[in-house]
Amino acid sequence: MFERADDVVERVIQHLRRPVAIDPGLDARVLREIAQAPPTNRRGWPLWSALAAAAVLGAILIARPWSRDETNRSDLLQFVFVAPRAASVSLVGDFNDWDPARSPMQTAQGVWATAVRLAPGRYRYAFLVNGVDWRADPGAPSARDDEFGTPSSVVTVGGRGS
Amino acid sequence: MILAALVMVVQVAAQDPRLERLDPGTRSAVSAVVDSARGDGLPVEPLIQRALEGATKGAPGARIVAAVRRLTVDLGAARLALGTNASAAELEAGVAALRAGATPEILAHLRDLRRPPLTMALSVLADLVASGVPADSAAAAVLALAPHARDADLVEFRRAVERDIALGAPPGAATSIRVNAGAENVFSGTGTNPGTVPRPRRP
């Protein structure tokens, strides 16, 4: 047989509300113990504290976490292309000098993928399938200004809150 | 004669080695454009990447040179609109926005509305147009969100519009509806929390 949870909680509350008797001499004993405790050596503390604070302040000033340099940050982007019958797929774009050898993609059952770290900016890119077939990324905005007769896509890495 | 040869050797030595993937004639022309852009204080990395893109895609040399020249001109226009303090990334995104149909005045207005970097805002504008949103609607949407939206909010806004378009919504209507919803979320502080974005993320 079980008590209802509300009843148990109520009984616990009532128990906790009962006043606890404290020895009237407790305060005096505690203060006496504190007075008898051996003094610690704090002579060097002000100097060390000041030096530590200065070091922390200096590190913060050098790192300047509140003004992160946007040009130094980068995002890791994953590029995925589905081509079940392809023998090879390479990611080529503004971030790897349009060199097919630089970012070969790995496949798992026809899903080709690779990850590239990119600094903030706007990049054009495309997938090169089997070394001859240029494909745009169907999951990304297309580059309208294609001047070379093959499709390209665009990825933008932003600077704030992206 | 010797001096000219010496100058040529120095120039070749100063060329970016990555441009060796271009044929000699194209390389020389692209290098001249790159040097000129560098002299004007424009970022040259986008120019080199455009040339390398053309080389990898097997484009004719004339087309590569034309693309690099056009990009140089557009980078200059973007700098004129965004100011000399604009970063290389902002200028490149500015070029995309200009090519999408945004006017230099819109870019300048965005610069006044939003704290830098403007890269994401400019890119979202260009990407919306690429999705079929009329340029003026895309610009109005980005300008409306720009003062308060974080980059992550702008990306989420773009994705929402793209989803609506994919489901059959007219691009202009999808944008105006989403910009109102987006503005409410942003202003009430319920936008996407960057801390919840899994890493690595997809483009």
Tab-separated table of N, CA and C in Angstrom, chain A residues 47-160:
chain	number	residue	atom	x	y	z
A	47	LEU	N	50.706	42.081	-2.784
A	47	LEU	CA	51.577	42.194	-3.949
A	47	LEU	C	51.210	41.146	-4.996
A	48	TRP	N	51.051	39.886	-4.530
A	48	TRP	CA	50.741	38.818	-5.491
A	48	TRP	C	49.361	39.022	-6.118
A	49	SER	N	48.452	39.492	-5.313
A	49	SER	CA	47.109	39.738	-5.849
A	49	SER	C	47.155	40.803	-6.942
A	50	ALA	N	47.936	41.856	-6.685
A	50	ALA	CA	48.029	42.935	-7.665
A	50	ALA	C	48.673	42.432	-8.953
A	51	LEU	N	49.741	41.601	-8.786
A	51	LEU	CA	50.418	41.076	-9.978
A	51	LEU	C	49.486	40.150	-10.772
A	52	ALA	N	48.767	39.304	-10.065
A	52	ALA	CA	47.842	38.388	-10.748
A	52	ALA	C	46.749	39.162	-11.473
A	53	ALA	N	46.222	40.176	-10.795
A	53	ALA	CA	45.169	40.976	-11.425
A	53	ALA	C	45.701	41.674	-12.666
A	54	ALA	N	46.962	42.187	-12.558
A	54	ALA	CA	47.556	42.870	-13.709
A	54	ALA	C	47.751	41.900	-14.872
A	55	ALA	N	48.166	40.654	-14.538
A	55	ALA	CA	48.376	39.651	-15.600
A	55	ALA	C	47.064	39.321	-16.294
A	56	VAL	N	46.015	39.139	-15.493
A	56	VAL	CA	44.709	38.825	-16.079
A	56	VAL	C	44.228	39.979	-16.947
A	57	LEU	N	44.389	41.194	-16.421
A	57	LEU	CA	43.951	42.373	-17.179
A	57	LEU	C	44.728	42.493	-18.487
A	58	GLY	N	46.049	42.244	-18.390
A	58	GLY	CA	46.882	42.315	-19.602
A	58	GLY	C	46.451	41.295	-20.638
A	59	ALA	N	46.175	40.064	-20.169
A	59	ALA	CA	45.748	39.013	-21.103
A	59	ALA	C	44.446	39.391	-21.788
A	60	ILE	N	43.529	39.972	-21.005
A	60	ILE	CA	42.241	40.364	-21.582
A	60	ILE	C	42.434	41.477	-22.601
A	61	LEU	N	43.310	42.441	-22.261
A	61	LEU	CA	43.542	43.553	-23.179
A	61	LEU	C	44.183	43.085	-24.475
A	62	ILE	N	45.091	42.091	-24.352
A	62	ILE	CA	45.758	41.571	-25.562
A	62	ILE	C	44.768	40.769	-26.397
A	63	ALA	N	43.980	39.919	-25.721
A	63	ALA	CA	43.042	39.065	-26.462
A	63	ALA	C	41.869	39.855	-27.019
A	64	ARG	N	41.430	40.890	-26.306
A	64	ARG	CA	40.296	41.735	-26.711
A	64	ARG	C	39.112	40.898	-27.205
A	65	PRO	N	38.574	40.065	-26.321
A	65	PRO	CA	37.488	39.191	-26.771
A	65	PRO	C	36.246	39.953	-27.208
A	66	TRP	N	36.101	41.214	-26.779
A	66	TRP	CA	34.899	41.969	-27.157
A	66	TRP	C	34.986	42.517	-28.581
A	67	SER	N	36.144	42.493	-29.184
A	67	SER	CA	36.255	43.017	-30.552
A	67	SER	C	36.931	41.976	-31.422
A	68	ARG	N	36.256	40.864	-31.588
A	68	ARG	CA	36.850	39.769	-32.354
A	68	ARG	C	37.083	40.189	-33.799
A	69	ASP	N	38.287	39.952	-34.262
A	69	ASP	CA	38.632	40.322	-35.633
A	69	ASP	C	37.921	39.400	-36.629
A	70	GLU	N	37.025	39.979	-37.414
A	70	GLU	CA	36.207	39.169	-38.308
A	70	GLU	C	37.037	38.481	-39.378
A	71	THR	N	38.178	39.078	-39.707
A	71	THR	CA	38.970	38.500	-40.784
A	71	THR	C	39.689	37.237	-40.328
A	72	ASN	N	39.816	37.037	-39.005
A	72	ASN	CA	40.563	35.891	-38.524
A	72	ASN	C	39.676	34.695	-38.214
A	73	ARG	N	38.377	34.920	-38.131
A	73	ARG	CA	37.518	33.816	-37.789
A	73	ARG	C	37.158	33.045	-39.062
A	74	SER	N	36.737	31.830	-38.879
A	74	SER	CA	36.353	31.034	-40.041
A	74	SER	C	35.295	30.026	-39.612
A	75	ASP	N	34.566	29.559	-40.576
A	75	ASP	CA	33.528	28.565	-40.330
A	75	ASP	C	33.888	27.279	-41.073
A	76	LEU	N	33.550	26.157	-40.470
A	76	LEU	CA	33.727	24.878	-41.149
A	76	LEU	C	32.429	24.551	-41.872
A	77	LEU	N	32.496	24.491	-43.177
A	77	LEU	CA	31.300	24.219	-43.974
A	77	LEU	C	31.388	22.842	-44.603
A	78	GLN	N	30.277	22.155	-44.577
A	78	GLN	CA	30.235	20.836	-45.188
A	78	GLN	C	29.536	20.934	-46.537
A	79	PHE	N	30.172	20.414	-47.537
A	79	PHE	CA	29.609	20.402	-48.887
A	79	PHE	C	29.214	18.966	-49.219
A	80	VAL	N	28.001	18.816	-49.685
A	80	VAL	CA	27.464	17.482	-49.967
A	80	VAL	C	26.885	17.474	-51.377
A	81	PHE	N	27.166	16.407	-52.099
A	81	PHE	CA	26.623	16.276	-53.449
A	81	PHE	C	26.239	14.817	-53.676
A	82	VAL	N	25.050	14.604	-54.177
A	82	VAL	CA	24.571	13.237	-54.392
A	82	VAL	C	24.797	12.851	-55.853
A	83	ALA	N	25.615	11.853	-56.058
A	83	ALA	CA	25.910	11.365	-57.415
A	83	ALA	C	26.227	9.874	-57.318
A	84	PRO	N	25.182	9.038	-57.281
A	84	PRO	CA	25.390	7.601	-57.024
A	84	PRO	C	26.278	6.907	-58.048
A	85	ARG	N	26.265	7.411	-59.286
A	85	ARG	CA	27.017	6.691	-60.321
A	85	ARG	C	28.343	7.346	-60.674
A	86	ALA	N	28.731	8.364	-59.899
A	86	ALA	CA	29.983	9.057	-60.196
A	86	ALA	C	31.183	8.249	-59.697
A	87	ALA	N	32.261	8.342	-60.444
A	87	ALA	CA	33.500	7.682	-60.022
A	87	ALA	C	34.336	8.608	-59.161
A	88	SER	N	34.186	9.910	-59.370
A	88	SER	CA	34.905	10.887	-58.545
A	88	SER	C	34.143	12.207	-58.561
A	89	VAL	N	34.214	12.902	-57.451
A	89	VAL	CA	33.640	14.244	-57.371
A	89	VAL	C	34.632	15.120	-56.610
A	90	SER	N	34.906	16.292	-57.159
A	90	SER	CA	35.796	17.243	-56.488
A	90	SER	C	35.062	18.543	-56.251
A	91	LEU	N	35.383	19.154	-55.143
A	91	LEU	CA	34.852	20.485	-54.842
A	91	LEU	C	35.889	21.500	-55.304
A	92	VAL	N	35.483	22.399	-56.185
A	92	VAL	CA	36.427	23.412	-56.672
A	92	VAL	C	35.776	24.789	-56.528
A	93	GLY	N	36.580	25.773	-56.182
A	93	GLY	CA	36.027	27.103	-56.011
A	93	GLY	C	37.075	28.139	-55.656
A	94	ASP	N	36.570	29.316	-55.294
A	94	ASP	CA	37.455	30.421	-54.970
A	94	ASP	C	38.342	30.135	-53.758
A	95	PHE	N	37.955	29.147	-52.956
A	95	PHE	CA	38.690	28.856	-51.726
A	95	PHE	C	39.817	27.857	-51.929
A	96	ASN	N	39.904	27.240	-53.097
A	96	ASN	CA	41.016	26.302	-53.332
A	96	ASN	C	41.631	26.495	-54.719
A	97	ASP	N	41.614	27.742	-55.153
A	97	ASP	CA	42.234	28.105	-56.440
A	97	ASP	C	41.653	27.322	-57.612
A	98	TRP	N	40.423	26.865	-57.481
A	98	TRP	CA	39.768	26.094	-58.551
A	98	TRP	C	40.642	24.919	-58.991
A	99	ASP	N	41.230	24.287	-57.978
A	99	ASP	CA	42.109	23.150	-58.251
A	99	ASP	C	41.397	21.860	-57.827
A	100	PRO	N	41.002	21.021	-58.768
A	100	PRO	CA	40.252	19.806	-58.427
A	100	PRO	C	41.008	18.866	-57.503
A	101	ALA	N	42.318	18.969	-57.491
A	101	ALA	CA	43.098	18.049	-56.662
A	101	ALA	C	43.095	18.450	-55.195
A	102	ARG	N	42.679	19.671	-54.915
A	102	ARG	CA	42.801	20.178	-53.542
A	102	ARG	C	41.685	19.689	-52.614
A	103	SER	N	40.491	19.488	-53.136
A	103	SER	CA	39.368	19.091	-52.258
A	103	SER	C	38.587	17.923	-52.849
A	104	PRO	N	39.238	16.756	-52.954
A	104	PRO	CA	38.488	15.585	-53.419
A	104	PRO	C	37.443	15.211	-52.372
A	105	MET	N	36.287	14.757	-52.843
A	105	MET	CA	35.203	14.438	-51.907
A	105	MET	C	35.161	12.936	-51.646
A	106	GLN	N	34.761	12.578	-50.434
A	106	GLN	CA	34.661	11.179	-50.044
A	106	GLN	C	33.202	10.736	-50.214
A	107	THR	N	33.042	9.496	-50.609
A	107	THR	CA	31.679	9.023	-50.858
A	107	THR	C	31.259	7.939	-49.876
A	108	ALA	N	29.977	7.953	-49.591
A	108	ALA	CA	29.352	6.854	-48.840
A	108	ALA	C	28.039	6.560	-49.544
A	109	GLN	N	28.027	5.494	-50.312
A	109	GLN	CA	26.831	5.073	-51.049
A	109	GLN	C	26.289	6.176	-51.954
A	110	GLY	N	27.199	6.803	-52.656
A	110	GLY	CA	26.787	7.801	-53.637
A	110	GLY	C	26.598	9.205	-53.104
A	111	VAL	N	26.734	9.390	-51.794
A	111	VAL	CA	26.659	10.732	-51.222
A	111	VAL	C	28.081	11.215	-50.999
A	112	TRP	N	28.453	12.236	-51.746
A	112	TRP	CA	29.826	12.743	-51.698
A	112	TRP	C	29.878	13.938	-50.756
A	113	ALA	N	30.916	13.980	-49.932
A	113	ALA	CA	30.980	15.057	-48.938
A	113	ALA	C	32.419	15.434	-48.639
A	114	THR	N	32.566	16.687	-48.273
A	114	THR	CA	33.842	17.176	-47.764
A	114	THR	C	33.571	18.436	-46.959
A	115	ALA	N	34.483	18.759	-46.089
A	115	ALA	CA	34.327	19.959	-45.258
A	115	ALA	C	35.501	20.896	-45.500
A	116	VAL	N	35.194	22.164	-45.578
A	116	VAL	CA	36.225	23.181	-45.851
A	116	VAL	C	36.060	24.321	-44.854
A	117	ARG	N	37.166	24.792	-44.334
A	117	ARG	CA	37.111	25.926	-43.411
A	117	ARG	C	37.254	27.214	-44.215
A	118	LEU	N	36.302	28.110	-44.040
A	118	LEU	CA	36.270	29.339	-44.837
A	118	LEU	C	36.223	30.577	-43.945
A	119	ALA	N	37.019	31.568	-44.300
A	119	ALA	CA	36.960	32.868	-43.634
A	119	ALA	C	35.759	33.635	-44.186
A	120	PRO	N	35.316	34.688	-43.481
A	120	PRO	CA	34.179	35.457	-43.992
A	120	PRO	C	34.413	35.943	-45.423
A	121	GLY	N	33.395	35.821	-46.249
A	121	GLY	CA	33.514	36.251	-47.640
A	121	GLY	C	32.477	35.567	-48.504
A	122	ARG	N	32.471	35.927	-49.767
A	122	ARG	CA	31.548	35.326	-50.728
A	122	ARG	C	32.379	34.499	-51.706
A	123	TYR	N	32.028	33.235	-51.833
A	123	TYR	CA	32.823	32.311	-52.643
A	123	TYR	C	31.971	31.668	-53.730
A	124	ARG	N	32.534	31.572	-54.916
A	124	ARG	CA	31.918	30.811	-56.002
A	124	ARG	C	32.519	29.413	-55.991
A	125	TYR	N	31.700	28.436	-56.304
A	125	TYR	CA	32.227	27.075	-56.334
A	125	TYR	C	31.341	26.194	-57.208
A	126	ALA	N	31.841	25.003	-57.492
A	126	ALA	CA	31.070	24.021	-58.269
A	126	ALA	C	31.611	22.634	-57.946
A	127	PHE	N	30.887	21.637	-58.363
A	127	PHE	CA	31.344	20.255	-58.227
A	127	PHE	C	31.804	19.762	-59.602
A	128	LEU	N	32.946	19.125	-59.615
A	128	LEU	CA	33.457	18.542	-60.852
A	128	LEU	C	33.298	17.027	-60.756
A	129	VAL	N	32.396	16.496	-61.576
A	129	VAL	CA	32.057	15.073	-61.515
A	129	VAL	C	32.827	14.325	-62.598
A	130	ASN	N	33.510	13.293	-62.172
A	130	ASN	CA	34.309	12.449	-63.085
A	130	ASN	C	35.341	13.252	-63.872
A	131	GLY	N	35.709	14.390	-63.344
A	131	GLY	CA	36.762	15.202	-63.965
A	131	GLY	C	36.330	15.984	-65.183
A	132	VAL	N	35.067	15.880	-65.587
A	132	VAL	CA	34.639	16.557	-66.817
A	132	VAL	C	33.301	17.294	-66.696
A	133	ASP	N	32.491	16.860	-65.780
A	133	ASP	CA	31.108	17.345	-65.727
A	133	ASP	C	30.948	18.368	-64.600
A	134	TRP	N	30.647	19.617	-64.981
A	134	TRP	CA	30.500	20.672	-63.978
A	134	TRP	C	29.057	20.727	-63.491
A	135	ARG	N	28.889	20.718	-62.193
A	135	ARG	CA	27.551	20.763	-61.602
A	135	ARG	C	27.509	21.845	-60.523
A	136	ALA	N	26.396	22.560	-60.494
A	136	ALA	CA	26.169	23.500	-59.403
A	136	ALA	C	25.645	22.741	-58.194
A	137	ASP	N	25.692	23.368	-57.039
A	137	ASP	CA	25.156	22.775	-55.818
A	137	ASP	C	23.649	23.029	-55.787
A	138	PRO	N	22.838	21.974	-55.866
A	138	PRO	CA	21.386	22.207	-55.875
A	138	PRO	C	20.865	22.780	-54.568
A	139	GLY	N	21.672	22.718	-53.509
A	139	GLY	CA	21.221	23.224	-52.218
A	139	GLY	C	21.744	24.601	-51.880
A	140	ALA	N	22.286	25.306	-52.866
A	140	ALA	CA	22.882	26.623	-52.589
A	140	ALA	C	22.476	27.611	-53.681
A	141	PRO	N	22.550	28.897	-53.375
A	141	PRO	CA	22.231	29.897	-54.403
A	141	PRO	C	23.153	29.742	-55.617
A	142	SER	N	22.592	29.995	-56.779
A	142	SER	CA	23.406	29.883	-57.987
A	142	SER	C	24.110	31.201	-58.278
A	143	ALA	N	25.259	31.084	-58.904
A	143	ALA	CA	26.004	32.279	-59.325
A	143	ALA	C	25.421	32.732	-60.653
A	144	ARG	N	24.876	33.929	-60.662
A	144	ARG	CA	24.219	34.390	-61.886
A	144	ARG	C	25.230	34.767	-62.961
A	145	ASP	N	26.354	35.311	-62.501
A	145	ASP	CA	27.312	35.857	-63.462
A	145	ASP	C	28.315	34.794	-63.899
A	146	ASP	N	27.794	33.714	-64.469
A	146	ASP	CA	28.703	32.686	-64.954
A	146	ASP	C	29.174	33.066	-66.350
A	147	GLU	N	30.431	33.373	-66.449
A	147	GLU	CA	30.980	33.867	-67.718
A	147	GLU	C	31.702	32.785	-68.504
A	148	PHE	N	31.740	31.578	-67.939
A	148	PHE	CA	32.521	30.541	-68.601
A	148	PHE	C	31.659	29.382	-69.089
A	149	GLY	N	30.365	29.575	-69.060
A	149	GLY	CA	29.479	28.600	-69.685
A	149	GLY	C	29.175	27.361	-68.880
A	150	THR	N	29.552	27.341	-67.616
A	150	THR	CA	29.211	26.198	-66.774
A	150	THR	C	28.615	26.721	-65.471
A	151	PRO	N	27.731	25.948	-64.857
A	151	PRO	CA	27.054	26.468	-63.652
A	151	PRO	C	27.980	26.514	-62.438
A	152	SER	N	27.732	27.489	-61.598
A	152	SER	CA	28.453	27.603	-60.334
A	152	SER	C	27.461	28.002	-59.243
A	153	SER	N	27.878	27.784	-58.029
A	153	SER	CA	27.057	28.163	-56.882
A	153	SER	C	27.826	29.176	-56.040
A	154	VAL	N	27.133	29.675	-55.027
A	154	VAL	CA	27.738	30.699	-54.181
A	154	VAL	C	27.509	30.341	-52.725
A	155	VAL	N	28.528	30.529	-51.933
A	155	VAL	CA	28.368	30.404	-50.485
A	155	VAL	C	28.958	31.658	-49.853
A	156	THR	N	28.258	32.161	-48.839
A	156	THR	CA	28.734	33.353	-48.146
A	156	THR	C	28.920	33.027	-46.682
A	157	VAL	N	30.072	33.360	-46.173
A	157	VAL	CA	30.347	33.226	-44.750
A	157	VAL	C	30.301	34.626	-44.169
A	158	GLY	N	29.384	34.821	-43.228
A	158	GLY	CA	29.182	36.156	-42.693
A	158	GLY	C	30.113	36.466	-41.548
A	159	GLY	N	29.997	37.700	-41.071
A	159	GLY	CA	30.895	38.142	-40.024
A	159	GLY	C	30.268	38.166	-38.648
A	160	ARG	N	28.975	38.420	-38.561
A	160	ARG	CA	28.377	38.512	-37.228
A	160	ARG	C	27.094	37.691	-37.151
